[in-house]
Amino acid sequence: MTEIYLCDNELIWLEQMEQAISDFIISSDWALAIACRASAPQELLNQLMQHRTSGGIYFLDINLRSEMNGITLGAEIRKLDPEAVLVFVTSHDELVMDTFRLKLQATDYILKDSGNLRAQIRETLRVVESRYGRFAGKLSAPRVRLETGGFVHFIIKNDIYFVESEKNQHKLSVHLRSEMFTLAMPLKELAALLGGDFIFCRRGCLVNPLHITALDQKAREIVFDNRERCHCSHRAWRIVADKMDIKVF
């Protein structure tokens, strides 16, 4: 059973999040349950410390109007639940950059004022389910150990969308669903860590087929489920297409 935690200081948003998640649970075979619906950060942390959840999913408002905002709360959750799936829900998209600064590895960001909060939550859960739902628990998901900027990250392999070498630099850009960080490491070494599930789409670019949703033949670009794109070489095009079971003419 995967537990879901919600935190927002406004009741109306808590109710909308809870309803969207409940709708998803009814339509999904994935065993999910809402474990906590909190209006204050400490309330959620107290519940988490009591239950000792591992691999929970957390929907956190950023502006909680408390001494602890959602980003700081996310950092505290990471200490208690290193396997946490963090989703930030906010009306203040300018605050999202702080999650990059703290290296929180957020799975997604949802804007409240977009007019389709419920649809965004359902889509986020669908993506999380496709990545983790088949595992008995998050701890069983294969991981790689990466060091960057003084931080040691244990990244779930399937969280990585693609990796590309930065031009004229001995660095790699590692792209996750809603985040990107740089890594000082040879691409061949990382490819060996990631294994055969990842494929080269061109020299200096390694992609995860799990997140490919389309191949744009006209532009010869790979399209991922977070709408990012990357160029594919002519030589690798058929290899990627074969992997996706798509005929290329």
Coordinates of N, CA and C in Angstrom, one line a residue:
M1 N 0.8 -1.2 0.0 CA 0.0 0.0 0.0 C 0.9 1.3 0.0
T2 N 0.7 2.1 -1.0 CA 1.4 3.4 -1.0 C 0.5 4.5 -0.4
E3 N 1.1 5.2 0.6 CA 0.4 6.2 1.3 C 0.6 7.6 0.7
I4 N -0.5 8.4 0.7 CA -0.4 9.8 0.2 C -0.7 10.8 1.3
Y5 N 0.1 11.8 1.3 CA 0.1 12.9 2.3 C -0.2 14.2 1.6
L6 N -1.2 15.0 2.1 CA -1.5 16.3 1.6 C -1.3 17.4 2.6
C7 N -0.8 18.5 2.2 CA -0.6 19.6 3.1 C -0.9 21.0 2.4
D8 N -1.9 21.7 2.9 CA -2.3 23.0 2.3 C -3.0 23.7 3.4
N9 N -2.8 25.0 3.6 CA -3.4 25.7 4.7 C -4.8 26.2 4.4
E10 N -5.2 26.0 3.1 CA -6.6 26.4 2.7 C -7.4 25.1 2.4
L11 N -8.6 25.1 3.1 CA -9.4 23.9 3.1 C -9.9 23.6 1.7
I12 N -10.2 24.6 0.9 CA -10.8 24.4 -0.4 C -9.8 23.6 -1.3
W13 N -8.5 23.9 -1.2 CA -7.6 23.2 -2.0 C -7.3 21.8 -1.5
L14 N -7.3 21.6 -0.2 CA -7.2 20.3 0.4 C -8.4 19.4 -0.1
E15 N -9.6 19.9 -0.2 CA -10.7 19.2 -0.6 C -10.6 18.8 -2.1
Q16 N -10.2 19.8 -2.9 CA -10.0 19.5 -4.3 C -8.9 18.4 -4.6
M17 N -7.8 18.5 -3.9 CA -6.8 17.5 -4.0 C -7.3 16.2 -3.6
E18 N -7.9 16.1 -2.5 CA -8.4 14.8 -2.0 C -9.4 14.2 -2.9
Q19 N -10.3 15.0 -3.5 CA -11.3 14.5 -4.4 C -10.6 13.9 -5.7
A20 N -9.7 14.7 -6.2 CA -8.9 14.2 -7.4 C -8.2 12.9 -7.2
I21 N -7.6 12.8 -6.0 CA -6.8 11.6 -5.7 C -7.8 10.4 -5.5
S22 N -8.9 10.7 -4.8 CA -9.9 9.6 -4.6 C -10.5 9.1 -5.9
D23 N -10.7 10.0 -6.9 CA -11.2 9.6 -8.2 C -10.2 8.7 -8.9
F24 N -8.9 9.1 -8.7 CA -7.8 8.3 -9.3 C -7.8 6.9 -8.7
I25 N -7.9 6.8 -7.4 CA -7.8 5.6 -6.6 C -8.9 4.6 -7.1
I26 N -10.1 5.1 -7.3 CA -11.2 4.3 -7.8 C -11.0 3.7 -9.1
S27 N -10.3 4.5 -10.0 CA -10.1 4.0 -11.4 C -8.8 3.2 -11.6
S28 N -8.0 3.1 -10.6 CA -6.6 2.5 -10.7 C -6.6 1.2 -9.9
D29 N -5.8 0.3 -10.4 CA -5.5 -1.0 -9.7 C -4.4 -0.9 -8.7
W30 N -3.7 0.3 -8.7 CA -2.6 0.5 -7.8 C -3.2 0.7 -6.4
A31 N -2.6 0.1 -5.4 CA -3.1 0.2 -4.0 C -2.6 1.5 -3.4
L32 N -3.5 2.5 -3.3 CA -3.1 3.8 -2.7 C -4.1 4.1 -1.6
A33 N -3.7 4.9 -0.7 CA -4.6 5.4 0.4 C -4.1 6.8 0.9
I34 N -5.0 7.6 1.1 CA -4.7 9.0 1.7 C -4.5 8.8 3.2
A35 N -3.2 9.0 3.6 CA -2.9 8.7 5.0 C -3.0 9.9 5.9
C36 N -2.9 11.1 5.3 CA -2.9 12.4 6.1 C -3.4 13.5 5.2
R37 N -4.2 14.4 5.8 CA -4.7 15.6 5.2 C -4.4 16.7 6.2
A38 N -3.3 17.4 6.0 CA -2.9 18.4 7.0 C -3.0 19.8 6.5
S39 N -3.3 20.7 7.5 CA -3.4 22.1 7.1 C -2.1 22.9 7.6
A40 N -1.2 22.2 8.3 CA 0.0 22.8 8.9 C 1.1 21.8 8.7
P41 N 2.3 22.3 8.4 CA 3.5 21.4 8.2 C 3.8 20.5 9.4
Q42 N 3.7 21.0 10.6 CA 4.1 20.1 11.7 C 3.1 19.0 11.9
E43 N 1.8 19.3 11.6 CA 0.8 18.2 11.6 C 1.2 17.1 10.7
L44 N 1.6 17.4 9.5 CA 2.0 16.3 8.6 C 3.3 15.6 9.1
L45 N 4.2 16.3 9.6 CA 5.5 15.7 10.1 C 5.2 14.8 11.3
N46 N 4.3 15.2 12.2 CA 4.0 14.4 13.3 C 3.3 13.1 12.9
Q47 N 2.5 13.1 11.9 CA 1.8 11.9 11.3 C 2.9 11.0 10.7
L48 N 3.8 11.6 9.9 CA 4.8 10.9 9.3 C 5.8 10.2 10.2
M49 N 6.1 10.9 11.3 CA 7.0 10.3 12.3 C 6.3 9.1 13.0
Q50 N 5.0 9.3 13.2 CA 4.3 8.2 13.9 C 4.1 7.0 13.0
H51 N 3.9 7.1 11.7 CA 3.7 6.0 10.8 C 4.9 5.5 10.2
R52 N 6.0 6.3 10.1 CA 7.3 5.9 9.5 C 7.1 5.3 8.1
T53 N 6.4 6.1 7.3 CA 6.1 5.8 5.9 C 7.4 5.7 5.1
S54 N 7.5 4.8 4.1 CA 8.6 4.8 3.2 C 8.0 4.8 1.8
G55 N 8.5 5.7 0.9 CA 8.0 5.7 -0.4 C 6.6 6.3 -0.6
G56 N 6.3 7.3 0.3 CA 5.0 7.9 0.2 C 5.0 9.0 -0.9
I57 N 3.8 9.4 -1.2 CA 3.6 10.5 -2.2 C 3.0 11.7 -1.5
Y58 N 3.7 12.9 -1.7 CA 3.4 14.0 -0.9 C 3.0 15.2 -1.8
F59 N 1.8 15.7 -1.7 CA 1.3 16.9 -2.4 C 1.4 18.1 -1.4
L60 N 2.3 19.0 -1.7 CA 2.6 20.1 -0.8 C 2.4 21.4 -1.4
D61 N 1.6 22.3 -0.7 CA 1.5 23.7 -1.1 C 2.8 24.3 -0.7
I62 N 3.3 25.3 -1.5 CA 4.5 25.9 -1.2 C 4.3 27.0 -0.2
N63 N 3.3 27.9 -0.4 CA 3.0 29.0 0.5 C 2.0 28.6 1.6
L64 N 2.6 28.0 2.7 CA 1.7 27.5 3.7 C 1.4 28.5 4.8
R65 N 1.9 29.7 4.7 CA 1.7 30.8 5.6 C 2.0 30.3 7.0
S66 N 3.1 29.7 7.2 CA 3.6 29.2 8.4 C 5.1 29.5 8.5
E67 N 5.7 29.2 9.7 CA 7.1 29.3 9.8 C 7.9 28.4 8.9
M68 N 7.3 27.3 8.5 CA 7.9 26.4 7.5 C 7.0 26.4 6.3
N69 N 7.7 26.7 5.1 CA 6.9 26.7 3.9 C 7.0 25.3 3.3
G70 N 6.3 25.1 2.1 CA 6.3 23.7 1.5 C 7.6 23.2 1.1
I71 N 8.5 24.1 0.7 CA 9.8 23.7 0.2 C 10.7 23.1 1.4
T72 N 10.6 23.9 2.5 CA 11.3 23.4 3.8 C 10.7 22.2 4.3
L73 N 9.4 22.1 4.2 CA 8.7 20.9 4.6 C 9.1 19.7 3.7
G74 N 9.3 19.9 2.4 CA 9.8 18.9 1.5 C 11.2 18.4 2.0
A75 N 12.0 19.3 2.4 CA 13.4 18.9 2.8 C 13.3 18.1 4.1
E76 N 12.4 18.4 5.0 CA 12.2 17.6 6.2 C 11.6 16.2 5.9
I77 N 10.7 16.2 5.0 CA 10.1 14.9 4.6 C 11.2 14.0 4.0
R78 N 12.1 14.6 3.2 CA 13.3 13.8 2.6 C 14.1 13.1 3.7
K79 N 14.3 13.8 4.9 CA 15.0 13.2 5.9 C 14.3 12.0 6.5
L80 N 13.0 12.1 6.6 CA 12.2 11.0 7.3 C 11.8 9.9 6.3
D81 N 11.7 10.3 5.0 CA 11.3 9.4 4.0 C 12.1 9.6 2.7
P82 N 13.3 9.1 2.7 CA 14.2 9.3 1.5 C 13.6 8.9 0.2
E83 N 12.7 8.0 0.2 CA 12.1 7.5 -1.0 C 10.9 8.3 -1.5
A84 N 10.6 9.4 -0.8 CA 9.4 10.2 -1.0 C 9.3 10.7 -2.5
V85 N 8.0 10.7 -3.0 CA 7.7 11.3 -4.2 C 7.1 12.7 -3.8
L86 N 7.8 13.8 -4.2 CA 7.4 15.1 -3.8 C 6.7 15.8 -5.0
V87 N 5.5 16.3 -4.8 CA 4.8 17.1 -5.8 C 4.4 18.4 -5.1
F88 N 4.8 19.5 -5.7 CA 4.5 20.8 -5.2 C 3.4 21.5 -5.9
V89 N 2.4 21.9 -5.1 CA 1.2 22.5 -5.6 C 1.2 24.0 -5.2
T90 N 1.1 24.9 -6.1 CA 1.4 26.3 -5.8 C 0.7 27.3 -6.7
S91 N 0.4 28.5 -6.2 CA 0.0 29.6 -7.0 C 1.2 30.5 -7.3
H92 N 2.3 30.2 -6.8 CA 3.5 31.1 -6.9 C 4.6 30.3 -7.6
D93 N 4.6 30.3 -8.9 CA 5.5 29.5 -9.7 C 6.9 30.0 -9.6
E94 N 7.1 31.3 -9.2 CA 8.4 31.8 -9.0 C 9.2 31.2 -7.9
L95 N 8.5 30.5 -7.0 CA 9.1 29.9 -5.8 C 9.7 28.5 -6.2
V96 N 9.3 28.0 -7.3 CA 9.7 26.6 -7.7 C 11.2 26.5 -7.8
M97 N 11.9 27.6 -8.2 CA 13.3 27.5 -8.4 C 14.0 27.2 -7.1
D98 N 13.4 27.5 -5.9 CA 14.0 27.1 -4.6 C 14.1 25.6 -4.4
T99 N 13.2 24.9 -5.1 CA 13.3 23.4 -5.0 C 14.5 22.9 -5.7
F100 N 14.9 23.6 -6.8 CA 16.1 23.2 -7.5 C 17.4 23.5 -6.6
R101 N 17.3 24.6 -6.0 CA 18.5 25.0 -5.1 C 18.7 24.0 -4.0
L102 N 17.6 23.5 -3.4 CA 17.8 22.5 -2.3 C 17.9 21.1 -2.8
K103 N 17.9 20.9 -4.1 CA 18.1 19.5 -4.7 C 17.1 18.5 -4.2
L104 N 15.8 18.9 -4.2 CA 14.7 18.1 -3.6 C 14.2 17.0 -4.6
Q105 N 14.6 17.1 -5.9 CA 14.2 16.1 -6.8 C 12.7 15.9 -6.9
A106 N 12.0 17.0 -7.0 CA 10.6 17.0 -7.1 C 10.1 16.2 -8.3
T107 N 9.1 15.5 -8.2 CA 8.5 14.7 -9.3 C 7.7 15.6 -10.2
D108 N 7.0 16.6 -9.7 CA 6.2 17.4 -10.5 C 5.8 18.7 -9.8
Y109 N 5.4 19.7 -10.6 CA 4.9 21.0 -10.0 C 3.5 21.2 -10.6
I110 N 2.6 21.6 -9.8 CA 1.2 21.8 -10.3 C 0.8 23.2 -9.9
L111 N 0.2 23.9 -10.8 CA -0.2 25.3 -10.6 C -1.7 25.3 -10.3
K112 N -2.1 25.9 -9.1 CA -3.4 25.9 -8.7 C -4.3 26.7 -9.6
D113 N -3.8 27.8 -10.1 CA -4.7 28.8 -10.8 C -4.8 28.4 -12.3
S114 N -4.4 27.2 -12.7 CA -4.5 26.9 -14.1 C -5.9 26.5 -14.6
G115 N -6.8 26.3 -13.6 CA -8.1 25.9 -13.9 C -8.4 24.5 -14.1
N116 N -7.3 23.6 -14.0 CA -7.5 22.2 -14.1 C -6.7 21.4 -13.1
L117 N -6.8 21.8 -11.9 CA -6.0 21.2 -10.8 C -6.3 19.7 -10.7
R118 N -7.5 19.3 -10.8 CA -7.8 17.9 -10.7 C -7.2 17.1 -11.8
A119 N -7.3 17.6 -13.0 CA -6.7 16.9 -14.2 C -5.2 16.8 -14.1
Q120 N -4.5 17.9 -13.5 CA -3.1 17.8 -13.3 C -2.7 16.8 -12.3
I121 N -3.5 16.7 -11.2 CA -3.2 15.7 -10.2 C -3.3 14.3 -10.7
R122 N -4.4 14.1 -11.5 CA -4.6 12.7 -12.1 C -3.5 12.4 -13.0
E123 N -3.0 13.3 -13.8 CA -1.9 13.1 -14.7 C -0.6 12.8 -14.0
T124 N -0.4 13.5 -12.9 CA 0.8 13.3 -12.1 C 0.8 11.9 -11.5
L125 N -0.3 11.5 -11.0 CA -0.4 10.1 -10.4 C -0.3 9.1 -11.5
R126 N -0.8 9.3 -12.7 CA -0.7 8.4 -13.7 C 0.8 8.2 -14.1
V127 N 1.5 9.3 -14.1 CA 3.0 9.2 -14.5 C 3.7 8.4 -13.3
V128 N 3.4 8.8 -12.1 CA 4.0 8.1 -10.9 C 3.7 6.6 -11.0
E129 N 2.5 6.3 -11.3 CA 2.1 4.9 -11.3 C 2.8 4.1 -12.4
S130 N 3.0 4.7 -13.6 CA 3.7 4.1 -14.7 C 5.2 3.8 -14.3
R131 N 5.7 4.7 -13.4 CA 7.1 4.5 -13.0 C 7.3 3.5 -11.9
Y132 N 6.4 3.6 -10.8 CA 6.6 2.9 -9.6 C 5.6 1.9 -9.3
G133 N 4.4 2.0 -9.9 CA 3.3 1.1 -9.5 C 3.5 -0.3 -9.6
R134 N 4.5 -0.7 -10.5 CA 4.7 -2.2 -10.7 C 5.7 -2.7 -9.7
F135 N 6.3 -1.8 -8.9 CA 7.2 -2.3 -7.8 C 6.4 -2.6 -6.6
A136 N 6.8 -3.5 -5.8 CA 6.2 -3.8 -4.5 C 6.4 -2.6 -3.6
G137 N 7.5 -2.0 -3.7 CA 7.8 -0.8 -2.9 C 8.8 0.0 -3.5
K138 N 8.9 1.3 -3.2 CA 9.9 2.1 -3.9 C 11.3 1.6 -3.6
L139 N 11.6 1.0 -2.4 CA 12.9 0.6 -2.1 C 13.4 -0.4 -3.1
S140 N 12.5 -1.2 -3.7 CA 12.9 -2.2 -4.6 C 13.2 -1.7 -6.0
A141 N 12.9 -0.4 -6.3 CA 13.2 0.2 -7.6 C 14.7 0.4 -7.8
P142 N 15.3 -0.1 -8.9 CA 16.7 0.1 -9.2 C 17.2 1.5 -9.1
R143 N 18.3 1.7 -8.5 CA 18.8 3.1 -8.2 C 20.3 3.2 -8.7
V144 N 20.7 4.4 -8.9 CA 22.1 4.7 -9.2 C 22.6 5.8 -8.2
R145 N 23.8 5.7 -7.8 CA 24.4 6.7 -6.9 C 25.2 7.7 -7.7
L146 N 24.8 9.0 -7.6 CA 25.4 10.0 -8.3 C 25.8 11.1 -7.4
E147 N 27.0 11.7 -7.6 CA 27.5 12.8 -6.8 C 27.6 14.1 -7.6
T148 N 27.0 15.2 -7.1 CA 27.0 16.4 -7.8 C 26.9 17.6 -6.8
G149 N 27.8 18.6 -7.0 CA 27.7 19.8 -6.1 C 27.8 19.5 -4.6
G150 N 28.5 18.5 -4.2 CA 28.7 18.2 -2.8 C 27.5 17.3 -2.3
F151 N 26.6 17.0 -3.1 CA 25.4 16.2 -2.8 C 25.6 14.7 -3.3
V152 N 25.2 13.8 -2.6 CA 25.1 12.4 -3.0 C 23.7 12.0 -3.3
H153 N 23.3 11.7 -4.5 CA 21.9 11.4 -4.8 C 21.8 9.9 -5.1
F154 N 20.7 9.3 -4.6 CA 20.4 7.9 -5.0 C 19.2 8.0 -5.9
I155 N 19.4 8.1 -7.2 CA 18.3 8.3 -8.1 C 17.7 7.0 -8.6
I156 N 16.4 7.0 -8.6 CA 15.7 5.8 -9.2 C 16.0 5.9 -10.7
K157 N 16.5 4.8 -11.3 CA 16.9 4.9 -12.7 C 15.8 5.3 -13.6
N158 N 14.6 4.9 -13.4 CA 13.5 5.2 -14.3 C 13.0 6.7 -14.1
D159 N 13.6 7.4 -13.1 CA 13.3 8.8 -13.0 C 14.0 9.6 -14.0
I160 N 15.1 9.0 -14.6 CA 15.9 9.8 -15.6 C 15.3 9.7 -17.0
Y161 N 15.1 10.8 -17.6 CA 14.5 10.9 -18.9 C 15.6 10.7 -20.0
F162 N 16.6 11.6 -19.9 CA 17.7 11.5 -20.8 C 18.9 12.2 -20.2
V163 N 20.1 11.9 -20.7 CA 21.3 12.5 -20.3 C 22.1 12.9 -21.5
E164 N 22.6 14.1 -21.5 CA 23.4 14.6 -22.7 C 24.7 15.3 -22.2
S165 N 25.7 15.2 -23.0 CA 27.0 15.9 -22.7 C 26.8 17.3 -23.0
E166 N 27.3 18.2 -22.2 CA 27.3 19.6 -22.4 C 28.5 20.0 -23.4
K167 N 28.2 20.9 -24.3 CA 29.2 21.2 -25.3 C 30.4 21.9 -24.7
N168 N 31.6 21.4 -25.1 CA 32.9 22.0 -24.7 C 33.1 22.0 -23.2
Q169 N 32.4 21.1 -22.5 CA 32.5 20.9 -21.1 C 32.5 19.4 -20.7
H170 N 33.3 19.1 -19.7 CA 33.3 17.7 -19.2 C 32.2 17.5 -18.2
K171 N 31.0 17.8 -18.6 CA 29.8 17.7 -17.7 C 28.7 17.1 -18.5
L172 N 27.8 16.5 -17.7 CA 26.5 15.9 -18.2 C 25.3 16.6 -17.7
S173 N 24.3 16.8 -18.5 CA 23.0 17.3 -18.0 C 22.1 16.1 -17.9
V174 N 21.6 15.9 -16.6 CA 20.7 14.8 -16.3 C 19.3 15.4 -16.2
H175 N 18.4 14.9 -17.1 CA 17.1 15.4 -17.1 C 16.1 14.5 -16.5
L176 N 15.4 15.0 -15.4 CA 14.3 14.3 -14.8 C 13.0 14.8 -15.3
R177 N 11.9 14.4 -14.7 CA 10.6 14.9 -15.2 C 10.5 16.4 -15.1
S178 N 10.8 17.0 -14.0 CA 10.6 18.4 -13.8 C 11.9 19.1 -13.2
E179 N 13.0 18.5 -13.5 CA 14.3 19.0 -12.9 C 15.4 18.6 -13.8
M180 N 16.5 19.4 -13.7 CA 17.7 19.0 -14.5 C 18.9 19.4 -13.6
F181 N 19.9 18.5 -13.5 CA 21.1 18.9 -12.8 C 22.3 18.5 -13.6
T182 N 23.5 19.1 -13.3 CA 24.7 18.8 -14.0 C 25.5 17.8 -13.2
L183 N 26.3 17.0 -13.9 CA 27.1 15.9 -13.3 C 28.5 15.9 -13.9
A184 N 29.5 15.9 -13.1 CA 30.9 15.7 -13.7 C 31.2 14.3 -13.7
M185 N 31.0 13.7 -14.9 CA 31.2 12.2 -15.0 C 31.2 11.9 -16.5
P186 N 32.1 10.9 -16.9 CA 32.0 10.5 -18.3 C 30.7 9.8 -18.7
L187 N 30.2 10.1 -19.8 CA 28.9 9.6 -20.2 C 29.0 8.0 -20.3
K188 N 30.1 7.5 -20.8 CA 30.2 6.1 -20.9 C 30.1 5.4 -19.6
E189 N 30.7 6.0 -18.5 CA 30.6 5.5 -17.2 C 29.2 5.5 -16.7
L190 N 28.4 6.6 -16.9 CA 27.1 6.6 -16.5 C 26.2 5.6 -17.3
A191 N 26.5 5.4 -18.6 CA 25.8 4.5 -19.4 C 26.0 3.1 -18.8
A192 N 27.2 2.7 -18.3 CA 27.4 1.4 -17.7 C 26.6 1.2 -16.5
L193 N 26.4 2.3 -15.7 CA 25.6 2.3 -14.5 C 24.2 2.1 -14.8
L194 N 23.7 2.7 -15.8 CA 22.3 2.7 -16.1 C 21.9 1.4 -16.8
G195 N 22.8 0.8 -17.5 CA 22.5 -0.5 -18.1 C 21.9 -0.5 -19.5
G196 N 21.5 -1.6 -20.0 CA 21.1 -1.7 -21.4 C 19.7 -1.2 -21.7
D197 N 18.9 -0.8 -20.6 CA 17.6 -0.3 -20.9 C 17.7 1.1 -21.5
F198 N 18.8 1.8 -21.3 CA 19.0 3.1 -21.9 C 19.7 3.0 -23.2
I199 N 19.4 3.8 -24.2 CA 20.0 3.7 -25.5 C 20.6 5.1 -26.0
F200 N 21.6 5.0 -26.8 CA 22.2 6.3 -27.3 C 21.3 6.7 -28.6
C201 N 20.8 7.9 -28.5 CA 20.1 8.4 -29.7 C 21.0 9.2 -30.6
R202 N 22.1 9.6 -30.1 CA 23.1 10.3 -30.9 C 24.4 10.3 -30.1
R203 N 25.5 10.7 -30.6 CA 26.7 10.8 -29.9 C 26.5 11.8 -28.7
G204 N 26.8 11.4 -27.5 CA 26.7 12.3 -26.4 C 25.3 12.4 -25.8
C205 N 24.3 11.5 -26.2 CA 23.0 11.6 -25.6 C 22.4 10.2 -25.4
L206 N 22.0 10.0 -24.2 CA 21.5 8.7 -23.7 C 20.0 8.9 -23.3
V207 N 19.1 8.1 -23.8 CA 17.7 8.3 -23.5 C 17.1 7.0 -22.9
N208 N 16.0 7.3 -22.1 CA 15.3 6.3 -21.4 C 14.0 6.0 -22.2
P209 N 13.9 4.9 -22.9 CA 12.7 4.6 -23.8 C 11.4 4.6 -23.0
L210 N 11.4 4.4 -21.7 CA 10.2 4.3 -20.9 C 9.4 5.6 -21.0
H211 N 10.1 6.7 -21.2 CA 9.4 8.0 -21.2 C 9.2 8.6 -22.6
I212 N 9.5 7.8 -23.6 CA 9.3 8.3 -25.0 C 7.8 8.1 -25.3
T213 N 7.1 9.1 -25.8 CA 5.7 9.0 -26.2 C 5.5 9.1 -27.7
A214 N 6.5 9.7 -28.4 CA 6.3 9.9 -29.8 C 7.7 10.1 -30.5
L215 N 7.7 9.8 -31.8 CA 8.9 10.1 -32.6 C 8.5 11.1 -33.7
D216 N 9.0 12.3 -33.7 CA 8.7 13.3 -34.7 C 9.7 13.0 -35.9
Q217 N 9.2 12.3 -36.9 CA 10.0 11.9 -38.0 C 10.5 13.1 -38.8
K218 N 9.6 14.1 -39.0 CA 10.0 15.3 -39.8 C 11.1 16.0 -39.2
A219 N 11.1 16.3 -37.9 CA 12.2 17.0 -37.2 C 13.3 16.0 -36.7
R220 N 13.0 14.7 -36.8 CA 13.9 13.7 -36.3 C 14.2 14.0 -34.8
E221 N 13.1 14.1 -34.0 CA 13.2 14.4 -32.6 C 12.5 13.3 -31.8
I222 N 13.0 13.0 -30.6 CA 12.3 12.2 -29.7 C 11.5 13.0 -28.7
V223 N 10.2 12.6 -28.5 CA 9.3 13.4 -27.7 C 9.1 12.6 -26.4
F224 N 9.3 13.2 -25.2 CA 9.1 12.6 -23.9 C 7.7 13.0 -23.3
D225 N 7.3 12.2 -22.3 CA 6.0 12.5 -21.7 C 6.0 13.7 -20.9
N226 N 7.1 14.4 -20.7 CA 7.0 15.7 -20.0 C 7.2 16.9 -21.0
R227 N 7.0 16.5 -22.3 CA 7.0 17.4 -23.5 C 8.4 17.9 -23.9
E228 N 9.5 17.4 -23.2 CA 10.8 17.7 -23.7 C 11.1 17.0 -25.0
R229 N 12.0 17.5 -25.7 CA 12.5 16.8 -27.0 C 14.0 16.8 -27.0
C230 N 14.5 15.8 -27.8 CA 15.9 15.8 -28.1 C 16.1 15.2 -29.5
H231 N 17.2 15.7 -30.1 CA 17.5 15.3 -31.5 C 18.0 13.9 -31.5
C232 N 17.7 13.2 -32.6 CA 18.2 11.8 -32.8 C 18.9 11.7 -34.1
S233 N 20.1 11.1 -34.1 CA 20.9 10.9 -35.3 C 20.2 10.0 -36.3
H234 N 20.5 10.2 -37.6 CA 20.0 9.3 -38.6 C 20.3 7.8 -38.3
R235 N 21.5 7.6 -37.9 CA 22.0 6.2 -37.6 C 21.2 5.6 -36.5
A236 N 20.9 6.4 -35.4 CA 20.2 5.8 -34.3 C 18.7 5.8 -34.4
W237 N 18.2 6.5 -35.4 CA 16.7 6.6 -35.5 C 16.0 5.2 -35.6
R238 N 16.6 4.3 -36.4 CA 15.9 3.0 -36.6 C 16.1 2.2 -35.3
I239 N 17.2 2.4 -34.6 CA 17.4 1.7 -33.3 C 16.3 2.1 -32.3
V240 N 16.1 3.4 -32.2 CA 15.1 3.9 -31.3 C 13.7 3.4 -31.7
A241 N 13.4 3.5 -33.0 CA 12.1 3.1 -33.5 C 11.8 1.6 -33.3
D242 N 12.9 0.8 -33.5 CA 12.7 -0.6 -33.2 C 12.4 -0.9 -31.7
K243 N 13.1 -0.1 -30.9 CA 12.9 -0.2 -29.4 C 11.4 0.1 -29.1
M244 N 10.9 1.1 -29.8 CA 9.5 1.5 -29.5 C 8.5 0.7 -30.4
D245 N 9.0 -0.2 -31.2 CA 8.2 -1.0 -32.1 C 7.4 -0.1 -33.0
I246 N 8.1 0.8 -33.7 CA 7.5 1.8 -34.6 C 8.2 1.5 -36.0
K247 N 7.5 1.4 -37.0 CA 8.0 1.2 -38.4 C 8.5 2.6 -38.9
V248 N 9.7 2.6 -39.5 CA 10.3 3.8 -40.1 C 10.5 3.5 -41.6
F249 N 10.0 4.5 -42.4 CA 10.1 4.3 -43.8 C 11.1 5.3 -44.4

